[in-house]
Amino acid sequence: MYRLSLLRRAIALCFFYHALQTIGVRFFPTIQEENDSLAKDFVHGPAKQNLKSLKSNSTELITSGGSSLWDDPYFVSHLTHSGGPNDNYYGLHATMDVYGHELKHGQLSSTTFWINHAGDGKKSSYNAIQVGWHINPERYGDSHPHFYTRWTRDNYDATGCYNMDCPGYIRVDGAIIAPGDAIHPVSNVPDGPRQSITLRVLKDKRSGDWWVYYGFNKIPTGVGYFPRSLFSYLAEKADGMQFGAFVQAKKALPTPPMGSGALPNGGKGRAASFKNIRFIDQDGNSSPIKEDLPMFVTDRKCHSITHIDHAECFYGGPGGCMR
């Protein structure tokens, strides 16, 4: 059972990469407190072909002028088991700090939720929703943090888009924010006031739609939803969830700051955080995550994330990494 659990985590990591659509994927994570030999064996076995077949789209970029200009991203995240018959998830909730950094064109930094379903195991059946905030000068022409969404039902092959670039996400009347809107004010670093957003993504039991709730320094309210009809497998449930952050840069540029720009060992006063992290059940009831989840860290010298303790964790890093 223990090795089966590890195998499911390895599968989740593979689909984690599928969701981000990276280029020339390298799979060298550090899975904390685990024997990662099974994950490595898995990647060099059946998953190897899937990784090779990934499209050469860059992670979040629309106007990059060619994904070959971009280096592989750096990730930190906590993730659930994924793809098993008992892996049933219906929502995720957390409060996260929001920071501003002066990024160059050719750099991006994102803090996000991933809600996904592995489908039938084929890459083309992967369903996903992504909600969070990011700084992406290539997309917006500025260095402000923006609230954003993304979705797909076929691993970003022919369906899905960011924000409201295509039919999909439906903004409700009177919503306080729309995908793509800038978030302000932002947290001051290293020790100034914290500004935070609370995000909740949940599957409505009656309609089957995936609702997005957003609150700036307050309780979140419904701001929009992804209709059930957009999806195949996510129309029924998610079989995996992740939350964390990633950064990416064009080749020859260093990675930008992640979170506040401080590593978690900088202490609570400096590192970015996820707080009040909760799972939401099929009936819409939420419960704090009391047990630690597996971690995914690309390179802890550059960026890291802590264990979950009392439904919170800390993450981030200064950037400056180059491959």
PDB file of C-alpha atoms in Angstrom:
ATOM      1  CA  MET A   1       0.000   0.000   0.000  1.00  0.00           C
ATOM      2  CA  TYR A   2       2.836   2.384   0.794  1.00  0.00           C
ATOM      3  CA  ARG A   3       4.439   1.905  -2.636  1.00  0.00           C
ATOM      4  CA  LEU A   4       1.023   2.249  -4.274  1.00  0.00           C
ATOM      5  CA  SER A   5       0.574   5.563  -2.461  1.00  0.00           C
ATOM      6  CA  LEU A   6       3.938   6.751  -3.741  1.00  0.00           C
ATOM      7  CA  LEU A   7       3.027   5.696  -7.252  1.00  0.00           C
ATOM      8  CA  ARG A   8      -0.130   7.784  -7.094  1.00  0.00           C
ATOM      9  CA  ARG A   9       1.933  10.752  -5.966  1.00  0.00           C
ATOM     10  CA  ALA A  10       4.295  10.240  -8.885  1.00  0.00           C
ATOM     11  CA  ILE A  11       1.322  10.178 -11.241  1.00  0.00           C
ATOM     12  CA  ALA A  12       0.050  13.391  -9.671  1.00  0.00           C
ATOM     13  CA  LEU A  13       3.404  15.057 -10.243  1.00  0.00           C
ATOM     14  CA  CYS A  14       3.348  14.068 -13.907  1.00  0.00           C
ATOM     15  CA  PHE A  15      -0.074  15.596 -14.425  1.00  0.00           C
ATOM     16  CA  PHE A  16       1.062  18.624 -12.454  1.00  0.00           C
ATOM     17  CA  TYR A  17       3.589  19.176 -15.241  1.00  0.00           C
ATOM     18  CA  HIS A  18       0.962  18.477 -17.889  1.00  0.00           C
ATOM     19  CA  ALA A  19      -1.192  21.240 -16.445  1.00  0.00           C
ATOM     20  CA  LEU A  20       1.595  23.775 -16.665  1.00  0.00           C
ATOM     21  CA  GLN A  21       2.543  22.933 -20.259  1.00  0.00           C
ATOM     22  CA  THR A  22       6.246  23.466 -19.794  1.00  0.00           C
ATOM     23  CA  ILE A  23       8.921  23.102 -22.396  1.00  0.00           C
ATOM     24  CA  GLY A  24      11.539  20.376 -22.379  1.00  0.00           C
ATOM     25  CA  VAL A  25      10.282  19.155 -19.006  1.00  0.00           C
ATOM     26  CA  ARG A  26      12.895  18.084 -16.471  1.00  0.00           C
ATOM     27  CA  PHE A  27      11.596  15.906 -13.678  1.00  0.00           C
ATOM     28  CA  PHE A  28      13.975  16.289 -10.749  1.00  0.00           C
ATOM     29  CA  PRO A  29      11.734  17.139  -7.779  1.00  0.00           C
ATOM     30  CA  THR A  30      12.533  16.732  -4.139  1.00  0.00           C
ATOM     31  CA  ILE A  31       9.673  14.853  -2.503  1.00  0.00           C
ATOM     32  CA  GLN A  32      10.209  15.688   1.146  1.00  0.00           C
ATOM     33  CA  GLU A  33      10.269  12.937   3.777  1.00  0.00           C
ATOM     34  CA  GLU A  34       9.726  10.281   1.100  1.00  0.00           C
ATOM     35  CA  ASN A  35      11.789   7.705  -0.708  1.00  0.00           C
ATOM     36  CA  ASP A  36      11.684   9.238  -4.166  1.00  0.00           C
ATOM     37  CA  SER A  37      13.164   6.255  -5.968  1.00  0.00           C
ATOM     38  CA  LEU A  38       9.720   5.044  -6.977  1.00  0.00           C
ATOM     39  CA  ALA A  39       8.871   8.386  -8.531  1.00  0.00           C
ATOM     40  CA  LYS A  40      12.117   8.385 -10.509  1.00  0.00           C
ATOM     41  CA  ASP A  41      11.546   4.814 -11.636  1.00  0.00           C
ATOM     42  CA  PHE A  42       8.038   5.744 -12.702  1.00  0.00           C
ATOM     43  CA  VAL A  43       9.236   8.656 -14.790  1.00  0.00           C
ATOM     44  CA  HIS A  44      11.810   6.510 -16.525  1.00  0.00           C
ATOM     45  CA  GLY A  45       9.111   3.931 -17.171  1.00  0.00           C
ATOM     46  CA  PRO A  46       5.551   4.462 -18.490  1.00  0.00           C
ATOM     47  CA  ALA A  47       5.462   8.210 -17.829  1.00  0.00           C
ATOM     48  CA  LYS A  48       8.613   8.879 -19.830  1.00  0.00           C
ATOM     49  CA  GLN A  49       6.771   8.709 -23.117  1.00  0.00           C
ATOM     50  CA  ASN A  50       4.035  11.020 -21.827  1.00  0.00           C
ATOM     51  CA  LEU A  51       6.594  13.603 -20.740  1.00  0.00           C
ATOM     52  CA  LYS A  52       8.283  13.476 -24.135  1.00  0.00           C
ATOM     53  CA  SER A  53       4.987  14.120 -25.871  1.00  0.00           C
ATOM     54  CA  LEU A  54       4.202  17.365 -24.057  1.00  0.00           C
ATOM     55  CA  LYS A  55       3.545  20.311 -26.314  1.00  0.00           C
ATOM     56  CA  SER A  56       6.198  23.002 -26.473  1.00  0.00           C
ATOM     57  CA  ASN A  57       3.936  25.704 -25.040  1.00  0.00           C
ATOM     58  CA  SER A  58       5.376  27.962 -22.372  1.00  0.00           C
ATOM     59  CA  THR A  59       3.819  27.910 -18.933  1.00  0.00           C
ATOM     60  CA  GLU A  60       1.703  31.046 -18.922  1.00  0.00           C
ATOM     61  CA  LEU A  61       2.823  33.049 -21.876  1.00  0.00           C
ATOM     62  CA  ILE A  62       0.714  34.324 -24.699  1.00  0.00           C
ATOM     63  CA  THR A  63       3.104  36.709 -26.454  1.00  0.00           C
ATOM     64  CA  SER A  64       6.465  35.120 -25.804  1.00  0.00           C
ATOM     65  CA  GLY A  65       7.305  34.842 -29.458  1.00  0.00           C
ATOM     66  CA  GLY A  66       8.316  31.214 -29.112  1.00  0.00           C
ATOM     67  CA  SER A  67       8.452  28.878 -26.151  1.00  0.00           C
ATOM     68  CA  SER A  68      12.022  27.806 -26.955  1.00  0.00           C
ATOM     69  CA  LEU A  69      13.097  31.159 -25.517  1.00  0.00           C
ATOM     70  CA  TRP A  70      11.918  30.113 -22.055  1.00  0.00           C
ATOM     71  CA  ASP A  71      13.701  27.983 -19.513  1.00  0.00           C
ATOM     72  CA  ASP A  72      11.976  25.351 -17.401  1.00  0.00           C
ATOM     73  CA  PRO A  73       9.982  26.680 -14.430  1.00  0.00           C
ATOM     74  CA  TYR A  74      10.766  26.208 -10.758  1.00  0.00           C
ATOM     75  CA  PHE A  75       7.939  24.870  -8.567  1.00  0.00           C
ATOM     76  CA  VAL A  76       6.989  24.523  -4.936  1.00  0.00           C
ATOM     77  CA  SER A  77       3.689  22.926  -3.984  1.00  0.00           C
ATOM     78  CA  HIS A  78       1.666  20.639  -1.775  1.00  0.00           C
ATOM     79  CA  LEU A  79      -0.407  18.085  -3.641  1.00  0.00           C
ATOM     80  CA  THR A  80      -2.942  15.398  -2.910  1.00  0.00           C
ATOM     81  CA  HIS A  81      -2.932  11.834  -4.104  1.00  0.00           C
ATOM     82  CA  SER A  82      -4.311  11.792  -7.631  1.00  0.00           C
ATOM     83  CA  GLY A  83      -5.911   9.430 -10.087  1.00  0.00           C
ATOM     84  CA  GLY A  84      -7.076   6.700  -7.717  1.00  0.00           C
ATOM     85  CA  PRO A  85     -10.696   5.489  -7.441  1.00  0.00           C
ATOM     86  CA  ASN A  86     -10.966   6.935  -3.936  1.00  0.00           C
ATOM     87  CA  ASP A  87      -9.372  10.279  -4.780  1.00  0.00           C
ATOM     88  CA  ASN A  88     -12.493  12.454  -4.751  1.00  0.00           C
ATOM     89  CA  TYR A  89     -12.196  16.217  -4.245  1.00  0.00           C
ATOM     90  CA  TYR A  90     -14.794  18.955  -4.520  1.00  0.00           C
ATOM     91  CA  GLY A  91     -13.116  22.165  -3.436  1.00  0.00           C
ATOM     92  CA  LEU A  92     -10.153  24.021  -1.980  1.00  0.00           C
ATOM     93  CA  HIS A  93      -9.896  27.168   0.154  1.00  0.00           C
ATOM     94  CA  ALA A  94      -6.946  29.242   1.387  1.00  0.00           C
ATOM     95  CA  THR A  95      -5.833  32.753   2.228  1.00  0.00           C
ATOM     96  CA  MET A  96      -2.617  33.867   0.523  1.00  0.00           C
ATOM     97  CA  ASP A  97      -0.480  37.006   0.713  1.00  0.00           C
ATOM     98  CA  VAL A  98      -0.104  39.120  -2.429  1.00  0.00           C
ATOM     99  CA  TYR A  99       3.183  40.824  -3.277  1.00  0.00           C
ATOM    100  CA  GLY A 100       4.484  43.183  -5.915  1.00  0.00           C
ATOM    101  CA  HIS A 101       7.903  42.878  -7.553  1.00  0.00           C
ATOM    102  CA  GLU A 102       9.475  44.709 -10.459  1.00  0.00           C
ATOM    103  CA  LEU A 103       9.738  41.952 -13.050  1.00  0.00           C
ATOM    104  CA  LYS A 104      11.244  42.250 -16.494  1.00  0.00           C
ATOM    105  CA  HIS A 105       9.615  41.155 -19.706  1.00  0.00           C
ATOM    106  CA  GLY A 106      10.656  37.549 -19.866  1.00  0.00           C
ATOM    107  CA  GLN A 107       9.987  36.775 -16.185  1.00  0.00           C
ATOM    108  CA  LEU A 108       6.849  35.557 -14.428  1.00  0.00           C
ATOM    109  CA  SER A 109       5.868  34.611 -10.891  1.00  0.00           C
ATOM    110  CA  SER A 110       2.644  32.835  -9.905  1.00  0.00           C
ATOM    111  CA  THR A 111       0.896  31.641  -6.744  1.00  0.00           C
ATOM    112  CA  THR A 112      -2.001  29.355  -7.517  1.00  0.00           C
ATOM    113  CA  PHE A 113      -4.494  26.504  -7.005  1.00  0.00           C
ATOM    114  CA  TRP A 114      -4.738  23.576  -9.411  1.00  0.00           C
ATOM    115  CA  ILE A 115      -7.999  21.577  -9.492  1.00  0.00           C
ATOM    116  CA  ASN A 116      -7.655  18.619 -11.848  1.00  0.00           C
ATOM    117  CA  HIS A 117      -8.822  15.236 -13.060  1.00  0.00           C
ATOM    118  CA  ALA A 118      -6.412  12.842 -14.730  1.00  0.00           C
ATOM    119  CA  GLY A 119      -9.131  11.510 -17.014  1.00  0.00           C
ATOM    120  CA  ASP A 120      -8.682   8.046 -18.462  1.00  0.00           C
ATOM    121  CA  GLY A 121      -4.896   8.264 -18.309  1.00  0.00           C
ATOM    122  CA  LYS A 122      -4.433   9.704 -21.777  1.00  0.00           C
ATOM    123  CA  LYS A 123      -2.837  13.129 -21.900  1.00  0.00           C
ATOM    124  CA  SER A 124      -5.697  14.429 -24.057  1.00  0.00           C
ATOM    125  CA  SER A 125      -8.291  13.619 -21.364  1.00  0.00           C
ATOM    126  CA  TYR A 126      -6.709  15.788 -18.648  1.00  0.00           C
ATOM    127  CA  ASN A 127      -9.150  18.350 -17.139  1.00  0.00           C
ATOM    128  CA  ALA A 128      -7.933  21.292 -15.051  1.00  0.00           C
ATOM    129  CA  ILE A 129      -8.876  24.593 -13.450  1.00  0.00           C
ATOM    130  CA  GLN A 130      -6.228  27.046 -12.282  1.00  0.00           C
ATOM    131  CA  VAL A 131      -6.985  30.069 -10.067  1.00  0.00           C
ATOM    132  CA  GLY A 132      -4.569  32.424  -8.327  1.00  0.00           C
ATOM    133  CA  TRP A 133      -2.502  35.567  -8.759  1.00  0.00           C
ATOM    134  CA  HIS A 134       0.517  36.178 -10.954  1.00  0.00           C
ATOM    135  CA  ILE A 135       2.915  38.860 -12.137  1.00  0.00           C
ATOM    136  CA  ASN A 136       3.367  38.500 -15.882  1.00  0.00           C
ATOM    137  CA  PRO A 137       4.658  41.531 -17.816  1.00  0.00           C
ATOM    138  CA  GLU A 138       4.509  39.580 -21.096  1.00  0.00           C
ATOM    139  CA  ARG A 139       0.763  39.249 -20.721  1.00  0.00           C
ATOM    140  CA  TYR A 140      -0.314  42.531 -19.154  1.00  0.00           C
ATOM    141  CA  GLY A 141       2.489  44.953 -20.027  1.00  0.00           C
ATOM    142  CA  ASP A 142       3.009  45.816 -16.357  1.00  0.00           C
ATOM    143  CA  SER A 143       4.571  44.397 -13.206  1.00  0.00           C
ATOM    144  CA  HIS A 144       1.446  44.361 -11.027  1.00  0.00           C
ATOM    145  CA  PRO A 145      -0.021  41.211  -9.500  1.00  0.00           C
ATOM    146  CA  HIS A 146      -3.194  40.143 -11.314  1.00  0.00           C
ATOM    147  CA  PHE A 147      -5.998  37.784 -10.351  1.00  0.00           C
ATOM    148  CA  TYR A 148      -6.216  35.097 -13.010  1.00  0.00           C
ATOM    149  CA  THR A 149      -7.973  31.904 -14.064  1.00  0.00           C
ATOM    150  CA  ARG A 150      -7.276  29.171 -16.600  1.00  0.00           C
ATOM    151  CA  TRP A 151      -9.052  25.981 -17.694  1.00  0.00           C
ATOM    152  CA  THR A 152      -8.916  23.044 -20.100  1.00  0.00           C
ATOM    153  CA  ARG A 153     -10.599  19.726 -20.732  1.00  0.00           C
ATOM    154  CA  ASP A 154      -7.989  18.260 -23.116  1.00  0.00           C
ATOM    155  CA  ASN A 155      -4.626  19.217 -21.580  1.00  0.00           C
ATOM    156  CA  TYR A 156      -4.672  22.624 -23.342  1.00  0.00           C
ATOM    157  CA  ASP A 157      -4.662  21.060 -26.792  1.00  0.00           C
ATOM    158  CA  ALA A 158      -7.771  22.621 -28.345  1.00  0.00           C
ATOM    159  CA  THR A 159      -9.782  23.891 -25.361  1.00  0.00           C
ATOM    160  CA  GLY A 160      -9.320  26.408 -22.610  1.00  0.00           C
ATOM    161  CA  CYS A 161      -7.720  29.785 -22.095  1.00  0.00           C
ATOM    162  CA  TYR A 162      -6.659  32.361 -19.549  1.00  0.00           C
ATOM    163  CA  ASN A 163      -9.142  34.658 -17.870  1.00  0.00           C
ATOM    164  CA  MET A 164     -11.955  35.515 -20.263  1.00  0.00           C
ATOM    165  CA  ASP A 165      -9.944  35.248 -23.473  1.00  0.00           C
ATOM    166  CA  CYS A 166     -12.422  32.646 -24.750  1.00  0.00           C
ATOM    167  CA  PRO A 167     -15.898  31.458 -23.714  1.00  0.00           C
ATOM    168  CA  GLY A 168     -15.598  29.518 -20.476  1.00  0.00           C
ATOM    169  CA  TYR A 169     -15.346  31.385 -17.193  1.00  0.00           C
ATOM    170  CA  ILE A 170     -18.557  33.306 -16.496  1.00  0.00           C
ATOM    171  CA  ARG A 171     -18.348  36.406 -14.339  1.00  0.00           C
ATOM    172  CA  VAL A 172     -21.380  37.013 -12.142  1.00  0.00           C
ATOM    173  CA  ASP A 173     -23.165  40.366 -12.165  1.00  0.00           C
ATOM    174  CA  GLY A 174     -21.698  42.749  -9.624  1.00  0.00           C
ATOM    175  CA  ALA A 175     -18.555  40.675  -9.059  1.00  0.00           C
ATOM    176  CA  ILE A 176     -15.882  42.634  -7.204  1.00  0.00           C
ATOM    177  CA  ILE A 177     -13.150  41.424  -9.557  1.00  0.00           C
ATOM    178  CA  ALA A 178     -12.747  39.858 -12.986  1.00  0.00           C
ATOM    179  CA  PRO A 179      -9.959  37.545 -14.139  1.00  0.00           C
ATOM    180  CA  GLY A 180      -7.087  39.690 -15.372  1.00  0.00           C
ATOM    181  CA  ASP A 181      -7.762  42.594 -13.004  1.00  0.00           C
ATOM    182  CA  ALA A 182      -4.815  43.996 -11.052  1.00  0.00           C
ATOM    183  CA  ILE A 183      -4.727  43.520  -7.276  1.00  0.00           C
ATOM    184  CA  HIS A 184      -3.814  46.497  -5.102  1.00  0.00           C
ATOM    185  CA  PRO A 185      -2.550  47.463  -2.629  1.00  0.00           C
ATOM    186  CA  VAL A 186       0.051  44.737  -2.112  1.00  0.00           C
ATOM    187  CA  SER A 187       2.052  43.524   0.872  1.00  0.00           C
ATOM    188  CA  ASN A 188       5.116  45.491   1.882  1.00  0.00           C
ATOM    189  CA  VAL A 189       8.321  43.546   2.370  1.00  0.00           C
ATOM    190  CA  PRO A 190      10.175  42.520   4.324  1.00  0.00           C
ATOM    191  CA  ASP A 191       8.239  43.335   7.501  1.00  0.00           C
ATOM    192  CA  GLY A 192       5.426  45.675   6.529  1.00  0.00           C
ATOM    193  CA  PRO A 193       1.638  45.193   6.462  1.00  0.00           C
ATOM    194  CA  ARG A 194       0.285  42.087   4.743  1.00  0.00           C
ATOM    195  CA  GLN A 195      -2.381  42.268   2.074  1.00  0.00           C
ATOM    196  CA  SER A 196      -4.062  38.987   1.250  1.00  0.00           C
ATOM    197  CA  ILE A 197      -6.688  37.393  -0.921  1.00  0.00           C
ATOM    198  CA  THR A 198      -8.842  34.456   0.086  1.00  0.00           C
ATOM    199  CA  LEU A 199      -9.725  32.081  -2.728  1.00  0.00           C
ATOM    200  CA  ARG A 200     -12.249  29.297  -2.692  1.00  0.00           C
ATOM    201  CA  VAL A 201     -12.950  27.010  -5.646  1.00  0.00           C
ATOM    202  CA  LEU A 202     -15.764  24.525  -5.150  1.00  0.00           C
ATOM    203  CA  LYS A 203     -18.127  22.314  -7.087  1.00  0.00           C
ATOM    204  CA  ASP A 204     -21.720  23.347  -6.510  1.00  0.00           C
ATOM    205  CA  LYS A 205     -23.711  20.255  -5.580  1.00  0.00           C
ATOM    206  CA  ARG A 206     -26.905  21.365  -7.298  1.00  0.00           C
ATOM    207  CA  SER A 207     -25.617  22.762 -10.593  1.00  0.00           C
ATOM    208  CA  GLY A 208     -22.323  20.877 -10.876  1.00  0.00           C
ATOM    209  CA  ASP A 209     -20.572  24.127 -11.842  1.00  0.00           C
ATOM    210  CA  TRP A 210     -17.168  24.994 -10.363  1.00  0.00           C
ATOM    211  CA  TRP A 211     -17.572  28.283  -8.479  1.00  0.00           C
ATOM    212  CA  VAL A 212     -14.790  30.764  -7.755  1.00  0.00           C
ATOM    213  CA  TYR A 213     -14.920  32.898  -4.604  1.00  0.00           C
ATOM    214  CA  TYR A 214     -12.612  35.860  -3.989  1.00  0.00           C
ATOM    215  CA  GLY A 215     -12.067  38.185  -1.046  1.00  0.00           C
ATOM    216  CA  PHE A 216      -9.484  40.921  -0.543  1.00  0.00           C
ATOM    217  CA  ASN A 217      -8.623  41.037   3.167  1.00  0.00           C
ATOM    218  CA  LYS A 218     -12.101  39.678   3.906  1.00  0.00           C
ATOM    219  CA  ILE A 219     -14.445  36.720   3.572  1.00  0.00           C
ATOM    220  CA  PRO A 220     -14.666  35.653  -0.091  1.00  0.00           C
ATOM    221  CA  THR A 221     -17.796  36.072  -2.208  1.00  0.00           C
ATOM    222  CA  GLY A 222     -18.740  34.392  -5.462  1.00  0.00           C
ATOM    223  CA  VAL A 223     -17.244  36.198  -8.451  1.00  0.00           C
ATOM    224  CA  GLY A 224     -17.777  33.672 -11.244  1.00  0.00           C
ATOM    225  CA  TYR A 225     -17.899  30.051 -12.255  1.00  0.00           C
ATOM    226  CA  PHE A 226     -16.796  27.461 -14.770  1.00  0.00           C
ATOM    227  CA  PRO A 227     -19.915  25.714 -16.125  1.00  0.00           C
ATOM    228  CA  ARG A 228     -20.031  21.964 -15.703  1.00  0.00           C
ATOM    229  CA  SER A 229     -20.591  21.675 -19.460  1.00  0.00           C
ATOM    230  CA  LEU A 230     -17.014  22.849 -20.123  1.00  0.00           C
ATOM    231  CA  PHE A 231     -15.588  19.609 -18.793  1.00  0.00           C
ATOM    232  CA  SER A 232     -15.700  15.878 -19.194  1.00  0.00           C
ATOM    233  CA  TYR A 233     -14.215  14.355 -16.032  1.00  0.00           C
ATOM    234  CA  LEU A 234     -14.325  17.499 -13.889  1.00  0.00           C
ATOM    235  CA  ALA A 235     -18.046  17.575 -14.567  1.00  0.00           C
ATOM    236  CA  GLU A 236     -18.339  14.948 -11.822  1.00  0.00           C
ATOM    237  CA  LYS A 237     -15.440  15.621  -9.419  1.00  0.00           C
ATOM    238  CA  ALA A 238     -11.728  16.350  -9.167  1.00  0.00           C
ATOM    239  CA  ASP A 239      -9.316  13.527  -8.438  1.00  0.00           C
ATOM    240  CA  GLY A 240      -6.381  15.740  -7.478  1.00  0.00           C
ATOM    241  CA  MET A 241      -5.610  19.176  -6.083  1.00  0.00           C
ATOM    242  CA  GLN A 242      -2.435  21.197  -5.638  1.00  0.00           C
ATOM    243  CA  PHE A 243      -1.558  24.599  -4.239  1.00  0.00           C
ATOM    244  CA  GLY A 244       1.750  26.385  -4.400  1.00  0.00           C
ATOM    245  CA  ALA A 245       3.789  28.640  -6.652  1.00  0.00           C
ATOM    246  CA  PHE A 246       6.126  28.670  -9.618  1.00  0.00           C
ATOM    247  CA  VAL A 247       8.459  31.076 -11.391  1.00  0.00           C
ATOM    248  CA  GLN A 248       9.912  31.064 -14.888  1.00  0.00           C
ATOM    249  CA  ALA A 249      12.221  33.208 -16.991  1.00  0.00           C
ATOM    250  CA  LYS A 250      13.518  33.446 -20.505  1.00  0.00           C
ATOM    251  CA  LYS A 251      16.876  31.839 -21.049  1.00  0.00           C
ATOM    252  CA  ALA A 252      19.788  34.010 -19.924  1.00  0.00           C
ATOM    253  CA  LEU A 253      17.523  35.764 -17.389  1.00  0.00           C
ATOM    254  CA  PRO A 254      17.441  34.824 -13.690  1.00  0.00           C
ATOM    255  CA  THR A 255      14.226  33.631 -12.119  1.00  0.00           C
ATOM    256  CA  PRO A 256      12.191  36.356 -10.396  1.00  0.00           C
ATOM    257  CA  PRO A 257      11.173  36.373  -6.723  1.00  0.00           C
ATOM    258  CA  MET A 258       8.539  33.879  -5.608  1.00  0.00           C
ATOM    259  CA  GLY A 259       5.988  34.962  -3.005  1.00  0.00           C
ATOM    260  CA  SER A 260       7.526  37.693  -0.854  1.00  0.00           C
ATOM    261  CA  GLY A 261      11.002  36.979  -2.192  1.00  0.00           C
ATOM    262  CA  ALA A 262      12.117  35.388   1.099  1.00  0.00           C
ATOM    263  CA  LEU A 263      12.791  31.727   1.729  1.00  0.00           C
ATOM    264  CA  PRO A 264      10.575  30.145   4.409  1.00  0.00           C
ATOM    265  CA  ASN A 265      13.547  29.944   6.757  1.00  0.00           C
ATOM    266  CA  GLY A 266      13.351  33.740   6.847  1.00  0.00           C
ATOM    267  CA  GLY A 267      10.595  33.406   9.434  1.00  0.00           C
ATOM    268  CA  LYS A 268       6.903  34.251   9.552  1.00  0.00           C
ATOM    269  CA  GLY A 269       7.585  37.966   9.285  1.00  0.00           C
ATOM    270  CA  ARG A 270       9.187  37.619   5.863  1.00  0.00           C
ATOM    271  CA  ALA A 271       8.043  34.498   4.015  1.00  0.00           C
ATOM    272  CA  ALA A 272       4.807  34.347   2.015  1.00  0.00           C
ATOM    273  CA  SER A 273       2.085  32.113   3.368  1.00  0.00           C
ATOM    274  CA  PHE A 274      -0.959  30.000   2.700  1.00  0.00           C
ATOM    275  CA  LYS A 275      -3.269  30.164   5.721  1.00  0.00           C
ATOM    276  CA  ASN A 276      -6.557  28.555   6.717  1.00  0.00           C
ATOM    277  CA  ILE A 277      -6.054  25.878   4.066  1.00  0.00           C
ATOM    278  CA  ARG A 278      -9.231  23.828   3.763  1.00  0.00           C
ATOM    279  CA  PHE A 279     -10.723  21.021   1.735  1.00  0.00           C
ATOM    280  CA  ILE A 280     -14.386  21.360   0.776  1.00  0.00           C
ATOM    281  CA  ASP A 281     -16.570  18.265   0.623  1.00  0.00           C
ATOM    282  CA  GLN A 282     -19.363  17.297  -1.744  1.00  0.00           C
ATOM    283  CA  ASP A 283     -21.943  19.093   0.412  1.00  0.00           C
ATOM    284  CA  GLY A 284     -19.968  22.342   0.520  1.00  0.00           C
ATOM    285  CA  ASN A 285     -18.676  21.889   4.054  1.00  0.00           C
ATOM    286  CA  SER A 286     -15.049  22.849   4.658  1.00  0.00           C
ATOM    287  CA  SER A 287     -12.515  21.405   7.069  1.00  0.00           C
ATOM    288  CA  PRO A 288      -8.947  22.556   7.806  1.00  0.00           C
ATOM    289  CA  ILE A 289      -6.118  20.422   6.481  1.00  0.00           C
ATOM    290  CA  LYS A 290      -4.638  18.982   9.650  1.00  0.00           C
ATOM    291  CA  GLU A 291      -2.336  16.402   8.104  1.00  0.00           C
ATOM    292  CA  ASP A 292       0.703  17.236   6.034  1.00  0.00           C
ATOM    293  CA  LEU A 293       0.527  16.654   2.272  1.00  0.00           C
ATOM    294  CA  PRO A 294       3.341  15.526  -0.029  1.00  0.00           C
ATOM    295  CA  MET A 295       5.626  18.330  -1.208  1.00  0.00           C
ATOM    296  CA  PHE A 296       7.058  19.095  -4.609  1.00  0.00           C
ATOM    297  CA  VAL A 297      10.172  21.296  -4.709  1.00  0.00           C
ATOM    298  CA  THR A 298      12.254  21.765  -7.831  1.00  0.00           C
ATOM    299  CA  ASP A 299      15.335  23.276  -6.173  1.00  0.00           C
ATOM    300  CA  ARG A 300      15.204  24.245  -2.520  1.00  0.00           C
ATOM    301  CA  LYS A 301      18.304  26.442  -2.829  1.00  0.00           C
ATOM    302  CA  CYS A 302      16.187  28.785  -4.937  1.00  0.00           C
ATOM    303  CA  HIS A 303      12.642  28.353  -3.644  1.00  0.00           C
ATOM    304  CA  SER A 304      11.039  26.236  -0.948  1.00  0.00           C
ATOM    305  CA  ILE A 305       7.850  25.439   0.954  1.00  0.00           C
ATOM    306  CA  THR A 306       7.304  24.259   4.530  1.00  0.00           C
ATOM    307  CA  HIS A 307       5.246  21.426   5.908  1.00  0.00           C
ATOM    308  CA  ILE A 308       1.594  22.143   6.650  1.00  0.00           C
ATOM    309  CA  ASP A 309       1.077  22.938  10.319  1.00  0.00           C
ATOM    310  CA  HIS A 310      -2.317  23.971  11.724  1.00  0.00           C
ATOM    311  CA  ALA A 311      -3.668  24.491   8.191  1.00  0.00           C
ATOM    312  CA  GLU A 312      -0.900  26.864   7.102  1.00  0.00           C
ATOM    313  CA  CYS A 313       2.480  26.791   5.418  1.00  0.00           C
ATOM    314  CA  PHE A 314       5.140  29.216   4.186  1.00  0.00           C
ATOM    315  CA  TYR A 315       6.844  29.353   0.819  1.00  0.00           C
ATOM    316  CA  GLY A 316       8.934  31.481  -1.525  1.00  0.00           C
ATOM    317  CA  GLY A 317      12.433  32.439  -2.512  1.00  0.00           C
ATOM    318  CA  PRO A 318      14.529  35.330  -3.788  1.00  0.00           C
ATOM    319  CA  GLY A 319      14.919  34.088  -7.340  1.00  0.00           C
ATOM    320  CA  GLY A 320      18.171  34.659  -9.191  1.00  0.00           C
ATOM    321  CA  CYS A 321      18.439  31.029 -10.317  1.00  0.00           C
ATOM    322  CA  MET A 322      19.623  30.127 -13.798  1.00  0.00           C
ATOM    323  CA  ARG A 323      19.995  26.720 -15.425  1.00  0.00           C
TER     324      ARG A 323
END
